[in-house]
Coordinates of C-alpha atoms in Angstrom, one line a residue:
A1 CA 216.7 -174.8 -222.9
S2 CA 218.3 -172.8 -225.7
Q3 CA 215.0 -170.9 -226.2
R4 CA 214.8 -170.2 -222.4
R5 CA 218.4 -168.9 -222.5
A6 CA 217.6 -166.7 -225.5
R7 CA 214.5 -165.3 -223.8
S8 CA 216.5 -164.6 -220.6
A9 CA 219.3 -162.9 -222.7
S10 CA 216.6 -160.8 -224.5
L11 CA 215.0 -159.9 -221.2
L12 CA 218.4 -158.8 -219.7
C13 CA 219.3 -156.8 -222.8
G14 CA 215.9 -155.1 -222.7
M15 CA 216.4 -154.2 -219.0
F16 CA 220.0 -153.3 -218.8
G17 CA 220.7 -152.4 -222.5
P18 CA 219.9 -149.1 -224.1
A19 CA 216.3 -148.2 -224.2
K20 CA 216.8 -146.8 -227.8
T21 CA 219.8 -147.3 -230.1
E22 CA 219.3 -144.4 -232.5
G23 CA 222.0 -141.9 -232.1
L24 CA 223.7 -143.7 -229.1
T25 CA 227.1 -145.2 -228.8
L26 CA 226.6 -148.8 -227.7
G27 CA 230.1 -149.8 -226.9
S28 CA 231.6 -153.2 -227.5
E29 CA 229.4 -156.2 -228.2
A30 CA 231.0 -158.2 -225.4
S31 CA 230.4 -155.5 -222.9
S32 CA 228.5 -156.7 -219.8
V33 CA 228.0 -153.3 -218.0
I34 CA 224.7 -151.5 -217.7
H35 CA 224.0 -148.9 -220.3
P36 CA 223.3 -145.4 -218.8
S37 CA 220.2 -145.0 -221.0
S38 CA 218.7 -148.4 -220.0
Y39 CA 215.4 -148.8 -218.3
F40 CA 217.2 -150.0 -215.2
C41 CA 219.2 -146.8 -214.9
T42 CA 216.0 -144.8 -215.5
G43 CA 214.3 -146.6 -212.7
L44 CA 217.3 -146.3 -210.5
Q45 CA 217.4 -142.5 -211.0
A46 CA 213.7 -142.2 -210.3
V47 CA 214.0 -144.1 -207.0
S48 CA 217.1 -142.1 -206.1
G49 CA 215.3 -138.8 -206.8
A50 CA 212.3 -139.8 -204.7
L51 CA 214.5 -140.8 -201.8
L52 CA 216.5 -137.6 -202.1
V53 CA 213.2 -135.6 -201.8
Y54 CA 212.4 -137.8 -198.7
T55 CA 215.9 -136.9 -197.3
L56 CA 215.2 -133.2 -197.8
A57 CA 211.9 -133.6 -195.9
T58 CA 213.2 -135.8 -193.0
A59 CA 216.8 -134.8 -192.4
P60 CA 215.9 -131.3 -191.0
L61 CA 213.2 -132.9 -188.9
M62 CA 215.8 -135.4 -187.5
F63 CA 218.0 -132.5 -186.5
S64 CA 215.2 -130.4 -184.8
F65 CA 211.8 -131.9 -184.0
W66 CA 212.9 -135.5 -183.6
D67 CA 216.2 -134.9 -181.9
S68 CA 216.9 -136.6 -178.6
D69 CA 220.0 -137.1 -176.4
D70 CA 218.7 -140.5 -175.4
P71 CA 220.3 -143.1 -177.7
C72 CA 217.5 -145.6 -177.0
V73 CA 214.8 -143.4 -178.5
A74 CA 214.1 -144.2 -182.1
A75 CA 213.0 -141.7 -184.7
P76 CA 209.5 -142.2 -186.2
T77 CA 211.0 -143.0 -189.6
M78 CA 213.7 -145.4 -188.4
S79 CA 212.5 -148.4 -190.4
F80 CA 212.3 -146.6 -193.7
D81 CA 215.6 -144.7 -193.0
L82 CA 217.3 -148.1 -192.8
F83 CA 216.1 -148.8 -196.3
V84 CA 217.2 -145.4 -197.6
D85 CA 220.7 -145.8 -196.2
T86 CA 220.9 -149.3 -197.7
F87 CA 219.8 -148.1 -201.1
F88 CA 222.4 -145.3 -201.2
M89 CA 225.2 -147.6 -200.2
A90 CA 224.0 -150.1 -202.9
E91 CA 223.9 -147.3 -205.4
I92 CA 227.6 -146.7 -204.9
L93 CA 228.4 -150.3 -205.8
I94 CA 226.0 -150.3 -208.8
N95 CA 227.7 -147.2 -210.2
F96 CA 230.9 -149.2 -210.8
F97 CA 228.9 -151.3 -213.3
I98 CA 227.2 -148.5 -215.3
G99 CA 228.9 -147.3 -218.5
V100 CA 229.9 -143.6 -218.6
E101 CA 230.7 -141.1 -221.3
V102 CA 234.0 -139.3 -220.9
Y103 CA 234.7 -136.3 -223.2
G104 CA 232.3 -137.7 -225.8
I105 CA 233.7 -141.2 -225.7
Y106 CA 231.6 -144.0 -224.3
V107 CA 233.5 -146.1 -221.7
D108 CA 232.2 -149.6 -221.0
S109 CA 235.2 -151.3 -219.4
L110 CA 235.1 -151.9 -215.6
A111 CA 238.6 -150.5 -215.2
G112 CA 237.7 -147.3 -217.1
I113 CA 234.4 -146.9 -215.2
A114 CA 236.2 -147.3 -211.9
R115 CA 239.0 -144.9 -212.9
H116 CA 236.4 -142.3 -213.9
Y117 CA 234.2 -142.8 -210.8
L118 CA 237.1 -142.7 -208.3
S119 CA 239.0 -139.8 -209.9
S120 CA 236.3 -137.1 -209.4
P121 CA 235.7 -135.8 -205.8
M122 CA 232.0 -135.1 -206.7
L123 CA 231.3 -138.7 -207.7
F124 CA 232.6 -141.6 -205.6
W125 CA 234.0 -139.6 -202.6
F126 CA 230.9 -137.3 -202.5
D127 CA 228.6 -140.3 -202.6
L128 CA 230.7 -142.1 -199.9
V129 CA 230.7 -139.2 -197.5
T130 CA 226.9 -138.5 -197.9
S131 CA 226.0 -142.2 -197.6
I132 CA 227.3 -142.9 -194.1
P133 CA 224.7 -145.3 -192.6
V134 CA 223.8 -143.2 -189.6
S135 CA 220.5 -145.1 -189.3
W136 CA 222.2 -148.4 -189.1
I137 CA 224.5 -147.1 -186.3
Q138 CA 221.5 -145.9 -184.4
W139 CA 219.7 -149.2 -184.9
A140 CA 222.7 -151.1 -183.5
I141 CA 222.6 -148.9 -180.4
M142 CA 218.9 -149.5 -180.0
Q143 CA 219.5 -153.2 -180.3
S144 CA 221.9 -152.9 -177.4
C145 CA 219.3 -151.1 -175.4
A146 CA 216.7 -153.8 -176.1
A147 CA 219.1 -156.6 -175.1
G148 CA 219.9 -155.0 -171.8
R149 CA 223.5 -154.2 -172.6
E150 CA 222.8 -150.5 -172.7
T151 CA 220.0 -148.4 -171.2
A152 CA 219.1 -144.8 -171.2
H153 CA 220.8 -144.4 -167.8
D154 CA 223.4 -147.2 -167.6
G155 CA 226.5 -146.1 -169.5
F156 CA 224.6 -143.1 -170.9
S157 CA 227.4 -140.6 -170.3
S158 CA 229.9 -142.8 -172.0
N159 CA 227.9 -142.9 -175.2
L160 CA 226.5 -139.4 -175.1
S161 CA 229.6 -137.9 -176.8
F162 CA 229.3 -140.6 -179.5
I163 CA 225.6 -139.8 -180.1
R164 CA 226.5 -136.1 -180.4
A165 CA 229.2 -137.0 -182.9
L166 CA 226.5 -138.7 -185.1
K167 CA 224.4 -135.5 -185.3
P168 CA 226.7 -133.7 -187.7
L169 CA 226.5 -136.8 -189.9
R170 CA 222.8 -136.2 -190.3
I171 CA 223.5 -132.8 -191.8
L172 CA 225.7 -134.5 -194.4
K173 CA 222.6 -136.2 -195.7
M174 CA 221.4 -132.7 -196.7
T175 CA 224.4 -132.5 -199.2
R176 CA 222.8 -135.3 -201.1
L177 CA 220.4 -132.7 -202.4
L178 CA 223.1 -131.5 -204.8
K179 CA 222.5 -134.8 -206.7
L180 CA 218.8 -133.9 -206.7
L181 CA 219.6 -130.7 -208.8
K182 CA 221.3 -132.9 -211.4
L183 CA 218.4 -135.3 -211.5
V184 CA 215.8 -132.5 -211.8
R185 CA 217.8 -131.1 -214.8
E186 CA 217.9 -134.5 -216.5
L187 CA 214.2 -135.1 -215.8
S188 CA 213.3 -131.7 -217.3
E189 CA 215.3 -132.5 -220.4
T190 CA 213.7 -135.9 -220.7
C191 CA 210.2 -134.4 -220.3
R192 CA 211.2 -131.6 -222.7
L193 CA 209.9 -128.9 -220.4
R194 CA 210.0 -125.3 -221.6
P195 CA 212.7 -123.1 -220.0
A196 CA 210.1 -120.9 -218.4
H197 CA 208.3 -123.8 -216.9
R198 CA 211.6 -125.2 -215.6
K199 CA 212.5 -121.9 -214.0
I200 CA 209.2 -121.6 -212.3
F201 CA 209.4 -125.2 -211.0
N202 CA 213.0 -124.6 -209.7
L203 CA 211.9 -121.3 -207.9
L204 CA 208.9 -123.0 -206.2
A205 CA 211.1 -125.9 -205.1
S206 CA 213.8 -123.6 -203.8
L207 CA 211.3 -121.5 -201.9
T208 CA 209.6 -124.6 -200.4
A209 CA 212.9 -126.2 -199.3
S210 CA 214.2 -123.0 -197.8
M211 CA 211.1 -122.4 -195.7
H212 CA 211.1 -126.1 -194.6
I213 CA 214.8 -125.9 -193.5
F214 CA 214.3 -122.5 -191.7
T215 CA 211.3 -123.9 -189.9
C216 CA 213.3 -126.8 -188.5
I217 CA 216.2 -124.6 -187.5
F218 CA 213.9 -122.2 -185.7
W219 CA 212.5 -125.0 -183.5
R220 CA 216.0 -126.3 -182.9
V221 CA 217.2 -122.9 -181.7
K222 CA 214.1 -122.5 -179.6
N223 CA 214.7 -125.8 -177.7
Q224 CA 218.5 -125.4 -177.6
N225 CA 218.6 -122.2 -175.7
Q226 CA 215.5 -122.5 -173.4
S227 CA 214.7 -124.8 -170.6
D228 CA 211.8 -127.3 -170.8
E229 CA 209.7 -125.0 -168.6
E230 CA 210.2 -122.1 -170.9
V231 CA 209.4 -124.2 -173.9
N232 CA 206.2 -125.4 -172.3
D233 CA 205.2 -121.9 -171.4
F234 CA 205.8 -120.9 -175.0
R235 CA 203.5 -123.7 -176.1
K236 CA 200.8 -122.6 -173.6
D237 CA 201.0 -119.0 -174.6
H238 CA 200.5 -119.8 -178.3
N239 CA 198.2 -122.7 -178.0
I240 CA 200.7 -125.2 -179.5
G241 CA 199.9 -128.8 -178.9
P242 CA 202.5 -131.5 -177.9
S243 CA 202.6 -133.2 -181.3
T244 CA 205.3 -132.6 -183.9
A245 CA 202.7 -131.4 -186.3
D246 CA 201.6 -128.6 -184.0
E247 CA 205.1 -127.6 -183.3
Y248 CA 206.0 -127.6 -187.0
V249 CA 202.9 -125.6 -188.0
A250 CA 203.7 -122.9 -185.4
S251 CA 207.3 -122.7 -186.6
L252 CA 206.3 -122.6 -190.2
Y253 CA 203.8 -119.8 -189.4
F254 CA 206.6 -117.7 -187.8
V255 CA 208.9 -118.3 -190.8
C256 CA 206.1 -117.3 -193.3
T257 CA 205.6 -114.0 -191.4
V258 CA 209.3 -113.3 -191.7
F259 CA 209.6 -114.4 -195.4
T260 CA 206.6 -112.3 -196.4
T261 CA 207.7 -109.3 -194.1
V262 CA 204.3 -109.4 -192.5
G263 CA 205.5 -109.8 -188.9
F264 CA 202.3 -110.1 -186.8
G265 CA 204.4 -110.0 -183.6
D266 CA 202.6 -112.9 -181.8
I267 CA 205.8 -115.0 -182.2
Y268 CA 209.1 -113.2 -182.0
A269 CA 212.7 -113.7 -180.9
T270 CA 213.2 -113.7 -177.2
N271 CA 217.0 -114.3 -176.7
F272 CA 220.3 -113.6 -178.4
D273 CA 220.5 -116.8 -180.4
E274 CA 217.0 -116.4 -181.8
R275 CA 217.7 -112.8 -182.8
I276 CA 220.8 -113.8 -184.6
F277 CA 218.8 -116.6 -186.4
C278 CA 216.1 -114.1 -187.4
I279 CA 218.7 -111.7 -188.8
V280 CA 220.2 -114.5 -190.9
M281 CA 216.7 -115.7 -192.0
M282 CA 215.6 -112.2 -193.0
C283 CA 218.7 -111.6 -195.1
A284 CA 218.3 -115.0 -196.7
A285 CA 214.6 -114.3 -197.4
A286 CA 215.4 -111.0 -199.0
C287 CA 218.0 -112.5 -201.3
L288 CA 215.7 -115.4 -202.2
F289 CA 212.7 -113.2 -203.0
G290 CA 215.0 -110.9 -205.0
I291 CA 216.1 -113.8 -207.1
I292 CA 212.5 -115.0 -207.5
L293 CA 211.3 -111.6 -208.6
S294 CA 214.2 -111.2 -211.0
E295 CA 213.5 -114.6 -212.6
L296 CA 209.8 -114.0 -212.9
Q297 CA 210.4 -110.5 -214.4
Q298 CA 212.7 -112.1 -217.0
I299 CA 210.1 -114.7 -217.9
F300 CA 207.3 -112.2 -218.3
A301 CA 209.6 -109.7 -220.1
V302 CA 210.3 -112.3 -222.8
T303 CA 206.6 -113.1 -223.2
N304 CA 205.5 -109.4 -223.1
T305 CA 208.2 -108.5 -225.7
R306 CA 206.8 -111.0 -228.2
S307 CA 203.2 -109.9 -227.6
R308 CA 204.2 -106.3 -227.9
E309 CA 205.9 -106.8 -231.2
L310 CA 202.9 -108.7 -232.5
D311 CA 200.5 -106.0 -231.3
D312 CA 202.6 -103.2 -232.8
H313 CA 202.7 -105.0 -236.2
M314 CA 199.0 -105.7 -236.2
E315 CA 198.2 -102.2 -235.2
S316 CA 200.0 -100.9 -238.3
V317 CA 198.2 -103.4 -240.5
I318 CA 194.8 -102.6 -239.1
T319 CA 195.5 -98.8 -239.6
I320 CA 196.3 -99.3 -243.3
L321 CA 193.2 -101.4 -243.8
K322 CA 191.0 -98.8 -242.1
E323 CA 192.5 -96.0 -244.2
N324 CA 191.6 -98.0 -247.4
S325 CA 188.0 -98.7 -246.2
V326 CA 188.4 -102.5 -246.3
T327 CA 185.2 -104.5 -245.6
P328 CA 185.1 -106.3 -242.2
E329 CA 185.2 -109.7 -243.8
V330 CA 188.3 -109.0 -245.8
E331 CA 189.9 -107.2 -242.8
K332 CA 189.3 -110.3 -240.6
A333 CA 190.8 -112.6 -243.2
L334 CA 193.8 -110.4 -243.7
T335 CA 194.6 -109.8 -240.1
S336 CA 194.4 -113.5 -239.4
W337 CA 196.8 -114.2 -242.1
M338 CA 199.2 -111.4 -241.1
R339 CA 199.2 -112.6 -237.5
F340 CA 200.0 -116.1 -238.7
E341 CA 202.7 -114.9 -241.1
F342 CA 204.4 -112.7 -238.5
S343 CA 204.5 -115.6 -236.0
C344 CA 206.1 -117.9 -238.6
K345 CA 208.7 -115.3 -239.5
R346 CA 209.7 -114.9 -235.9
A347 CA 209.9 -118.7 -235.5
D348 CA 212.0 -119.0 -238.6
E349 CA 214.4 -116.3 -237.4
Q350 CA 214.9 -118.1 -234.1
S351 CA 215.4 -121.5 -235.8
H352 CA 217.9 -120.0 -238.3
D353 CA 219.9 -118.3 -235.5
M354 CA 220.0 -121.6 -233.5
I355 CA 221.1 -123.6 -236.6
E356 CA 223.9 -121.1 -237.4
R357 CA 225.5 -121.8 -234.0
L358 CA 225.5 -125.6 -234.4
P359 CA 228.3 -127.8 -235.8
V360 CA 227.7 -129.6 -239.1
S361 CA 226.9 -132.9 -237.5
L362 CA 224.1 -131.5 -235.4
R363 CA 222.8 -129.5 -238.4
E364 CA 222.4 -132.8 -240.3
M365 CA 220.4 -134.3 -237.4
L366 CA 218.0 -131.3 -237.5
A367 CA 217.7 -131.3 -241.3
G368 CA 214.9 -133.9 -241.4
T369 CA 213.0 -132.0 -238.7
F370 CA 213.0 -128.7 -240.4
A371 CA 212.6 -130.2 -243.9
Y372 CA 208.9 -131.0 -243.0
R373 CA 208.1 -127.5 -241.9
G374 CA 205.9 -127.0 -245.0
L375 CA 204.1 -130.3 -244.5
F376 CA 200.8 -128.7 -243.3
S377 CA 200.7 -126.5 -246.4
R378 CA 199.9 -129.7 -248.3
V379 CA 196.7 -130.4 -246.3
G380 CA 193.7 -129.8 -248.6
I381 CA 191.8 -127.4 -246.3
I382 CA 194.8 -125.0 -246.0
S383 CA 196.4 -125.8 -249.4
W384 CA 195.8 -122.2 -250.4
I385 CA 198.7 -121.0 -248.2
P386 CA 201.6 -120.2 -250.5
D387 CA 204.8 -122.3 -250.4
G388 CA 208.3 -121.0 -250.1
E389 CA 209.2 -118.0 -248.0
E390 CA 205.5 -117.1 -247.2
S391 CA 204.8 -120.5 -245.6
C392 CA 205.6 -121.4 -242.1

């Protein structure tokens, strides 16, 4: 029995304790809260991030393509939406049992965790507002319909205002995406992505999300301000099928023509609301593409600057070698070494500049890493490379 308890305790510590103890503050030994670096928290963040991406994909669809004034009509993703709402509500409760770091001090007491979680508007209150179980409310209404206590016509007018009041709550789900930005940043730091790769990923994700949201809004505006006959005529004129996929592709096609400034003219704004929407979308697309081009220019500028410096340096070296009639074999060996030595000096300068800005405690943590910089010079095949300032 004691061995089983020991194995159970070891399993719990491995699941809810810190995944690694080096450089971490573990808190008191009697603490029973979940450590933020535990495997449990890592899995919780992964599931939360996946469900946030799902929310990004489905919340606009709920507001546009799957919108219905009939309370007895269920959305295609109703079953999974119930699980999503349950998860986010459970996550609020779990956060009261996860240790936090406040101003560099690790807090593992339940009172301290609750005080920190409740004191910030962007923590508990933000999670509470964005986790309203809209799907469960809709499920309860559908159960009333199935039981015969409510139908699409009996008492419909009395509940129509209630259903319309729920629609803005669906939009609140979109604000959960602010949490996704934090999770993406933490994931990129965990995976140690390069800043350039991180920027490119963020730009592609922002562009995809923006086009998806504008696609859904366009169809919402189209159906909101036109009769069913006009919408059906629009489908016939543009060969759009009755399925949601056909409607979505047609709307995405129109949004792409606006975002890329192509404007084929086969789909265009036909009323006041659609024209206002197109004006807003064109302004947003111009701003978004301006940001994308600026970020890409900055990424390529840094890369081109490094390449240009190396090319200029190597050009001067090759010129000197040509003037002194150096043999091709010697020239190849010298240029290879000079290219290697130039790259090492640039890396050393960047490392020195970074270390100078760090406090003493962080410098000591990096001392072991940079102390082995000359390790490869001791390998036999390249042992001829000089040590000291000339080595990398």
